Tab-separated table of C-alpha atoms and ligand atoms in Angstrom:
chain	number	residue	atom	x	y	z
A	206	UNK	CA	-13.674	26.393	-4.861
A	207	UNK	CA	-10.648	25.121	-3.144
A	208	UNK	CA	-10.147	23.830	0.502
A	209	UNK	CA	-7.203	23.573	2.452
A	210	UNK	CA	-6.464	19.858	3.523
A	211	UNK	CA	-7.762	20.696	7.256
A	212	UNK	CA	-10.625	23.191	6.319
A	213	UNK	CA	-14.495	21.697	5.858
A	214	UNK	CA	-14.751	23.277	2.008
A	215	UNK	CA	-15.041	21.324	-0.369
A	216	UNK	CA	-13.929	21.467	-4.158
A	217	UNK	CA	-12.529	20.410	-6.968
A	218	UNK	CA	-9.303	18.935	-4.978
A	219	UNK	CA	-11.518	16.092	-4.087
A	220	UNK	CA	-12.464	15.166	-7.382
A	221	UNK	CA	-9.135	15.312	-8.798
A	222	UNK	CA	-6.624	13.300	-6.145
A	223	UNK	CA	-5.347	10.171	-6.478
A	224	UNK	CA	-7.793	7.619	-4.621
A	225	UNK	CA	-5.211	6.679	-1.640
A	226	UNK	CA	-4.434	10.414	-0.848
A	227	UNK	CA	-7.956	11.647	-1.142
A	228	UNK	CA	-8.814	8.526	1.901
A	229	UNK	CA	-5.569	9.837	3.384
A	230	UNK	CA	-7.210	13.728	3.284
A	231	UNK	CA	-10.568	12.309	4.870
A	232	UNK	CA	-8.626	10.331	8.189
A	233	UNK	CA	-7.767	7.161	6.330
A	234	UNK	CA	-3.869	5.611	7.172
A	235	UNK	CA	-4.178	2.125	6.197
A	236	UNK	CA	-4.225	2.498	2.143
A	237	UNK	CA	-4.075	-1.007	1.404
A	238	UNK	CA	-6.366	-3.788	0.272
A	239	UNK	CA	-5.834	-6.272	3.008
A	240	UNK	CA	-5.815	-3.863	5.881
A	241	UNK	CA	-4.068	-3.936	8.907
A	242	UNK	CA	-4.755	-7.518	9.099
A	243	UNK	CA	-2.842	-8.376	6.111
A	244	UNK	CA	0.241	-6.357	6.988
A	245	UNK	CA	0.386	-8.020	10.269
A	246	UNK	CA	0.214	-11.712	9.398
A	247	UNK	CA	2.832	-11.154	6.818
A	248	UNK	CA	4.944	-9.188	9.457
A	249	UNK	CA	4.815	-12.274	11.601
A	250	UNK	CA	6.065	-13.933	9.427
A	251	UNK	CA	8.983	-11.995	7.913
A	252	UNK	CA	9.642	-11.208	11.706
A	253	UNK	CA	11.646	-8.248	11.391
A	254	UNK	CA	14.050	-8.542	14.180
A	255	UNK	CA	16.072	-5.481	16.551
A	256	UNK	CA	19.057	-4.128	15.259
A	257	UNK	CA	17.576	-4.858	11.493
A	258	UNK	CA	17.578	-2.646	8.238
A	259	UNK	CA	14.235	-2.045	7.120
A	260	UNK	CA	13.462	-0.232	3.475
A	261	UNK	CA	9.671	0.576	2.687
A	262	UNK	CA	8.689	1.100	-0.474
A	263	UNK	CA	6.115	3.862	-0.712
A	264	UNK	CA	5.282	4.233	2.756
A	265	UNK	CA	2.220	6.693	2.590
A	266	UNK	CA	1.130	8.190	5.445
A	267	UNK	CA	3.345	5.819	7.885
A	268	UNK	CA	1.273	3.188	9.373
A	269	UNK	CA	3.437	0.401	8.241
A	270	UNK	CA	6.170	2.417	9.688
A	271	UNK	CA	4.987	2.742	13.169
A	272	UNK	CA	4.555	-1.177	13.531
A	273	UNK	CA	8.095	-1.487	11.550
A	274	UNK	CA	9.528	1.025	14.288
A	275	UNK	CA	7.737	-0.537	16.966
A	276	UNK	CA	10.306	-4.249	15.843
A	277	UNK	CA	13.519	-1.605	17.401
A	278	UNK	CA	15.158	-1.861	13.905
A	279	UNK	CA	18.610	-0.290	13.858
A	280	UNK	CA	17.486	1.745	10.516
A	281	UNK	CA	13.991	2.455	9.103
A	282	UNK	CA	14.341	4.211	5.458
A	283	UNK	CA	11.256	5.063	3.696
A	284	UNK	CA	11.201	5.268	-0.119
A	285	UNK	CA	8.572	7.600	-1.895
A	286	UNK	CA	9.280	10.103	-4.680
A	287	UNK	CA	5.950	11.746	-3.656
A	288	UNK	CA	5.764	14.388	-0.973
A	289	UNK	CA	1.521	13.996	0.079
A	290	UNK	CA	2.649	11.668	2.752
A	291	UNK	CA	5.852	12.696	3.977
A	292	UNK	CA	4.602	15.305	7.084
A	293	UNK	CA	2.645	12.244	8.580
A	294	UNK	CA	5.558	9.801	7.893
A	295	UNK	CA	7.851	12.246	9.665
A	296	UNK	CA	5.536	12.329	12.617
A	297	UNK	CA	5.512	8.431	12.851
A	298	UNK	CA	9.456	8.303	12.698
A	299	UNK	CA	9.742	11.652	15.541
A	300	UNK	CA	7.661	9.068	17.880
A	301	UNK	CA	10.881	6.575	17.687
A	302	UNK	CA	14.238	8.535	18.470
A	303	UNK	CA	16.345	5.493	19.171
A	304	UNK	CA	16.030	4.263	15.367
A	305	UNK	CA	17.949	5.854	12.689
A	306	UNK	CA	15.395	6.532	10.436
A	307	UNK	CA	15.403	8.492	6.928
A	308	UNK	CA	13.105	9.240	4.204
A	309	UNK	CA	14.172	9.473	0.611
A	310	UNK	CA	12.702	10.780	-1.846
A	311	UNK	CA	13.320	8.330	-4.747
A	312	UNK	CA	11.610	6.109	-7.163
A	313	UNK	CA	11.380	2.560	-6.073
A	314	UNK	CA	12.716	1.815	-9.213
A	315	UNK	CA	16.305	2.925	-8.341
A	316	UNK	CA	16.340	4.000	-4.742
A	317	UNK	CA	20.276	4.955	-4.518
A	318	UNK	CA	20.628	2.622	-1.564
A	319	UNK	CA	23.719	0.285	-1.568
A	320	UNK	CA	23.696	-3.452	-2.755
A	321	UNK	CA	22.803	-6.344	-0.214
A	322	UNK	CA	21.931	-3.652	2.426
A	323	UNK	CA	18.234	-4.170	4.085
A	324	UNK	CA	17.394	-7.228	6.176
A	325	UNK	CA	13.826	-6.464	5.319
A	326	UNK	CA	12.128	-4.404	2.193
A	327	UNK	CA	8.418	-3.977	2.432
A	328	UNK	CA	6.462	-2.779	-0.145
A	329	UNK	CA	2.057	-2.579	-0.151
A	330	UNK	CA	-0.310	-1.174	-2.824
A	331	UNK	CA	2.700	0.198	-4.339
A	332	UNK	CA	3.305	-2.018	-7.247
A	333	UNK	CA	-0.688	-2.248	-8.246
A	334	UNK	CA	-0.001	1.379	-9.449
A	335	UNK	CA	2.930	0.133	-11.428
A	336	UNK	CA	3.192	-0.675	-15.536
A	337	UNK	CA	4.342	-4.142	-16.338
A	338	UNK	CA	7.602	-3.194	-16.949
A	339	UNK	CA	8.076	-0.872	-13.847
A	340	UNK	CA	6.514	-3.970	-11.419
A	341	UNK	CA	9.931	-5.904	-13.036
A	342	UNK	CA	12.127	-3.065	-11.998
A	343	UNK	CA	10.939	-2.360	-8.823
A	344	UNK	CA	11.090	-6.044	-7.888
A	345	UNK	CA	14.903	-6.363	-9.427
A	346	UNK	CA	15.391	-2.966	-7.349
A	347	UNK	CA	14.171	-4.916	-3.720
A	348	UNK	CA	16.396	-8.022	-4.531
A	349	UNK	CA	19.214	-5.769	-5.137
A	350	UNK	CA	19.348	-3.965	-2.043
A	351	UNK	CA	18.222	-7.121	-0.130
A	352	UNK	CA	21.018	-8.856	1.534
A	353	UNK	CA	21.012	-12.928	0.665
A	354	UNK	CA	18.250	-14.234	2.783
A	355	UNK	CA	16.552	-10.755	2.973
A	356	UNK	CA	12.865	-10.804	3.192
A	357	UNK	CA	10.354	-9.130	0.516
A	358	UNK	CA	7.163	-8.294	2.213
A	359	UNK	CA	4.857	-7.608	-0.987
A	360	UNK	CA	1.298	-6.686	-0.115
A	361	UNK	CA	-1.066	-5.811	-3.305
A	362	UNK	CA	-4.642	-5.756	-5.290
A	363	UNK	CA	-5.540	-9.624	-6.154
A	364	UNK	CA	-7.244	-10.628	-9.358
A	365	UNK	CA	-9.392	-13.697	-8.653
A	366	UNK	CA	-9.948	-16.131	-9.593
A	367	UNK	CA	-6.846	-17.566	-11.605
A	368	UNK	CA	-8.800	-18.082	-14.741
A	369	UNK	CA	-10.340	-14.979	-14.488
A	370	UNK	CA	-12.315	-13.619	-18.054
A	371	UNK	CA	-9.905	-11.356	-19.755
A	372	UNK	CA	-12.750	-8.670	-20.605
A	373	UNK	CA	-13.985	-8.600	-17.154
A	374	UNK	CA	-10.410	-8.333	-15.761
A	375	UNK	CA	-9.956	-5.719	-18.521
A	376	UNK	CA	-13.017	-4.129	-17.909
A	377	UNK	CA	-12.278	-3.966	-13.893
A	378	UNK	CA	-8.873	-2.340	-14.108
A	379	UNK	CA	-10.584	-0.120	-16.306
A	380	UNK	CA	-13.241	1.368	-14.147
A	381	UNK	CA	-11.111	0.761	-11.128
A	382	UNK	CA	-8.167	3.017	-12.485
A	383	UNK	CA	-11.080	5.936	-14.011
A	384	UNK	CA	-12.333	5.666	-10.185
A	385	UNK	CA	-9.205	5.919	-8.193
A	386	UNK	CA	-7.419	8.532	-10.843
A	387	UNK	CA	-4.504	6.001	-10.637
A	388	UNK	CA	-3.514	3.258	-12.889
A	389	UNK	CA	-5.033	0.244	-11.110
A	390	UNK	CA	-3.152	-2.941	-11.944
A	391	UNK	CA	-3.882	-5.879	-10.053
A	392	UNK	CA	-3.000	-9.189	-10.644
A	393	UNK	CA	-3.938	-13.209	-9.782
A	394	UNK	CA	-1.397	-14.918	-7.085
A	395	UNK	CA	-0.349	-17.233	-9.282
A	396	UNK	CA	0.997	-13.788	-11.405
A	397	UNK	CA	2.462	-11.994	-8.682
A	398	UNK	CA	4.093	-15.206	-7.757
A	399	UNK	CA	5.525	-15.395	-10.998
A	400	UNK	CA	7.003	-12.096	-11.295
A	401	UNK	CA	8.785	-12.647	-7.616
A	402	UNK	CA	10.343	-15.887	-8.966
A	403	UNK	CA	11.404	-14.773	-11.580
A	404	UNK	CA	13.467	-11.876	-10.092
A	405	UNK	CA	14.999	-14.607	-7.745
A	406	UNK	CA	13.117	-14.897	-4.658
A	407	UNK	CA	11.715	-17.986	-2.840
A	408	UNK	CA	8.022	-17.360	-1.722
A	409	UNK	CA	8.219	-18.374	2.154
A	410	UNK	CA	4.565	-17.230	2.682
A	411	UNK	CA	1.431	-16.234	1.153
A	412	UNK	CA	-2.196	-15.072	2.280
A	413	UNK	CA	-5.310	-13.863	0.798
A	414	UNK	CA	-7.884	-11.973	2.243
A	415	UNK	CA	-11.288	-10.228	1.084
A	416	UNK	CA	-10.562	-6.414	-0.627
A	417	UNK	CA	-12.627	-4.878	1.879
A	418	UNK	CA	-10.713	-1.862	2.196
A	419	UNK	CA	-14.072	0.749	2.538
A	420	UNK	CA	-16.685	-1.732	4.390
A	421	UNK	CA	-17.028	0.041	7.696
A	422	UNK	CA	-16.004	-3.579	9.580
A	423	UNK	CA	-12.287	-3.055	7.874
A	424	UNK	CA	-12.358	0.586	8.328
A	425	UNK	CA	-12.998	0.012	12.131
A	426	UNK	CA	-10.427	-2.577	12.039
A	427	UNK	CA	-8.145	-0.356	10.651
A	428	UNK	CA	-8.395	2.517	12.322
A	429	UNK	CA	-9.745	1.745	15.694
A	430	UNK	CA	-12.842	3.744	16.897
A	431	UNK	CA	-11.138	7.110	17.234
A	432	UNK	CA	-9.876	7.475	13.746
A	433	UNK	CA	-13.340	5.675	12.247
A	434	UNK	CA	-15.325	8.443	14.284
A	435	UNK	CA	-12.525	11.423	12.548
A	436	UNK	CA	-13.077	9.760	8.880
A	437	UNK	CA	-16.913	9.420	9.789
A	438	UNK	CA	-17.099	13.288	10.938
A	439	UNK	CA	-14.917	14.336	7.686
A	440	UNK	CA	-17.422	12.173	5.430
A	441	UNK	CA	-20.179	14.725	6.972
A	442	UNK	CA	-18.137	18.002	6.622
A	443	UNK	CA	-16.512	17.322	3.219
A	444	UNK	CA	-19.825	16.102	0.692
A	445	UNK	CA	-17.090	15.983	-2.020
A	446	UNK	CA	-15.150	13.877	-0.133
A	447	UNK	CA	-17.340	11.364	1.166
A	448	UNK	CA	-19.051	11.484	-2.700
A	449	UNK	CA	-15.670	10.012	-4.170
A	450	UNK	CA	-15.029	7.491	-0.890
A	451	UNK	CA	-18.439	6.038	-1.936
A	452	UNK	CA	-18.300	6.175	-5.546
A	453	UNK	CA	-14.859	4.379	-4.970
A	454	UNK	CA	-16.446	1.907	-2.306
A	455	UNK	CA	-19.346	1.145	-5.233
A	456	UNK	CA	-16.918	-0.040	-7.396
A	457	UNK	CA	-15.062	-2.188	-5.493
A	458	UNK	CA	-18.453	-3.617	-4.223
A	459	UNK	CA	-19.262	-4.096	-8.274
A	460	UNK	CA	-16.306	-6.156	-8.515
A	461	UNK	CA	-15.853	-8.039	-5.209
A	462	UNK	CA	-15.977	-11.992	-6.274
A	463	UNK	CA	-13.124	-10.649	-8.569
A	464	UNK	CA	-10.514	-8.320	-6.109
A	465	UNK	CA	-8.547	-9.076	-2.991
A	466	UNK	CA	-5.475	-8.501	-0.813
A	467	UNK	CA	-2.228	-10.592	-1.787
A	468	UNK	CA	0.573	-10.851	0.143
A	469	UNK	CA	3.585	-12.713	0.137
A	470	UNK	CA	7.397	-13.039	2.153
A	471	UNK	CA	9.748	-13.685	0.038
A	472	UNK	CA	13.509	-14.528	0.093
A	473	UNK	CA	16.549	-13.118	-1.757
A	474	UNK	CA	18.628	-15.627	-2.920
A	475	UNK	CA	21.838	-14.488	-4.467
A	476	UNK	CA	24.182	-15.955	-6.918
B	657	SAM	C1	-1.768	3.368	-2.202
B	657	SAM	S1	-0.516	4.229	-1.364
B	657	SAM	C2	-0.074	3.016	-0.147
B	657	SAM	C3	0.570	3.631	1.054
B	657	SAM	C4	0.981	2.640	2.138
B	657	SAM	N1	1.973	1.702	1.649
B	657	SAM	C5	-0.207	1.864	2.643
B	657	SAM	O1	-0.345	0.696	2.264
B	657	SAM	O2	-0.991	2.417	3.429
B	657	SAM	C6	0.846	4.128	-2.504
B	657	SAM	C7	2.148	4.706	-2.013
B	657	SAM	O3	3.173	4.416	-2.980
B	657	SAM	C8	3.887	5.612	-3.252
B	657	SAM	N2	4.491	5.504	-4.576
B	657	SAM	C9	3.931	5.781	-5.778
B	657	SAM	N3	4.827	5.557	-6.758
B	657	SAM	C10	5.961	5.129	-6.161
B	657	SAM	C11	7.237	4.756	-6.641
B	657	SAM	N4	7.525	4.769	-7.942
B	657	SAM	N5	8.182	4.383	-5.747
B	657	SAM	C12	7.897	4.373	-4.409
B	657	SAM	N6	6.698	4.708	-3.906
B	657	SAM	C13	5.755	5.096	-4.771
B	657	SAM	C14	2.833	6.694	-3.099
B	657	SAM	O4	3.420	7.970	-2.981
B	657	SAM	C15	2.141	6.208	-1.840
B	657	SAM	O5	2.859	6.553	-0.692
């Protein structure tokens, strides 16, 4: 059976979407592992300022955006070779005329924008999705287009702790990624700090916060009572949907001592 994304049916579209668009289908905007919460403390402290550039890296459904637009940046361009998000995204950006805004549809990876151009790049539960090798490139891509003392907001899945068992981080990212339908790679800080240094960048800031993405305390953090009530009312009118929302919530539960949000600012430096 199939079910259009407003319509109550449910079918096999549920079972088969990427974890972050299938939250996105039942109300969910903040697809990230540290929540709102996260985003905000690292936003206070890359303090984009008015009349700024600001690049985001897979934007989603444009939550991120709104509290970007909401700093009066001169230019707001999201990044995001997929198009699930982009009719939300373009309803954020309609709500701020006065900012230039533009959405490209590009790989992070090599985004067409010119050198030493964005005050600001933020990027969350983007690279987690990303191979080894395309986490180097995408990180090489934000310190290219970052002008020298540019900030990196990165905001991602946490291994912990640091000396984590390899089999049980193995075995996580495993079930994780055959959960989600998305390669789930997470990391420890002390890795994700490593890969920003070593592309360059000065770590200004960093947090950590519990990965409670789907505990109904984050969710109503996230989305305020409104859009907890619409995601609540979709879990009841979409059995399919709310099925892979718990199945996904179980898992992270499983593994809970061992996942969490990371975030860092960063700093270009240039040669
Ligand atoms: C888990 S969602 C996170 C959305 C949003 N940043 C948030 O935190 O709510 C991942 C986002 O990254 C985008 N994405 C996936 N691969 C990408 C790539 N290679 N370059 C840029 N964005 C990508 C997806 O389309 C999606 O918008």
């Amino acid at each position: 059976m199939s079910r259009d994304r407003k319509g109550s049916r449910s079918g096999p579209e549920e079972k088969r979407l990427q974890g972050h668009w299938l939250l996105a289908t039942m109300g969910k905007t903040v697809l990230r592992p540290g929540g709102l919460e996260m985003t905000e403390a690292l936003l206070e402290h890359a303090r984009p300022l008015p009349g700024e550039t600001v690049v985001e890296f897979g934007p989603g459904v444009g939550r991120t955006a709104r509290l970007l637009l909401g700093t009066s940046p001169a230019r707001y361009i999201g990044v995001d070779p997929n198009p699930e998000g982009a009719p939300a995204l373009r309803k954020v950006l309609a709500d701020f005329p006065h900012v230039s805004t533009r959405v490209v549809t590009a790989d992070a990876k090599s985004t067409g924008l010119p050198d030493e151009s964005a005050d600001v790049v933020i990027g969350e539960a983007m690279l987690t999705m990303m191979n080894p090798r395309d986490k180097v490139a995408i990180i090489a891509e934000a310190a290219r287009i970052l002008k020298p003392g540019g900030r990196y907001v990165v905001h991602e899945m946490g291994l912990a702790p640091e000396d984590i068992d390899p089999d049980t981080a193995a075995e996580l990212q495993k079930e994780i990624s055959r959960t989600v339908k998305v390669g789930a790679r997470p990391s420890t800080m002390d890795q994700w700090r490593a890969l920003l240094t070593e592309a360059g960048f000065s770590i200004r800031f960093a947090h950590q916060n519990p990965m409670n993405l789907l505990e109904p305390r984050r969710v109503l953090a996230d989305e305020g009572l409104l859009g907890t009530a619409r995601i609540a009312k979709n879990m009841i009118v979409n059995p399919a949907g709310r099925h892979r929302m718990l199945t996904m919530r179980a898992v992270f539960r499983k593994y809970g001592e061992h996942l969490c949000g990371v975030g860092f600012v960063a700093t270009a430096s240039k040669g």
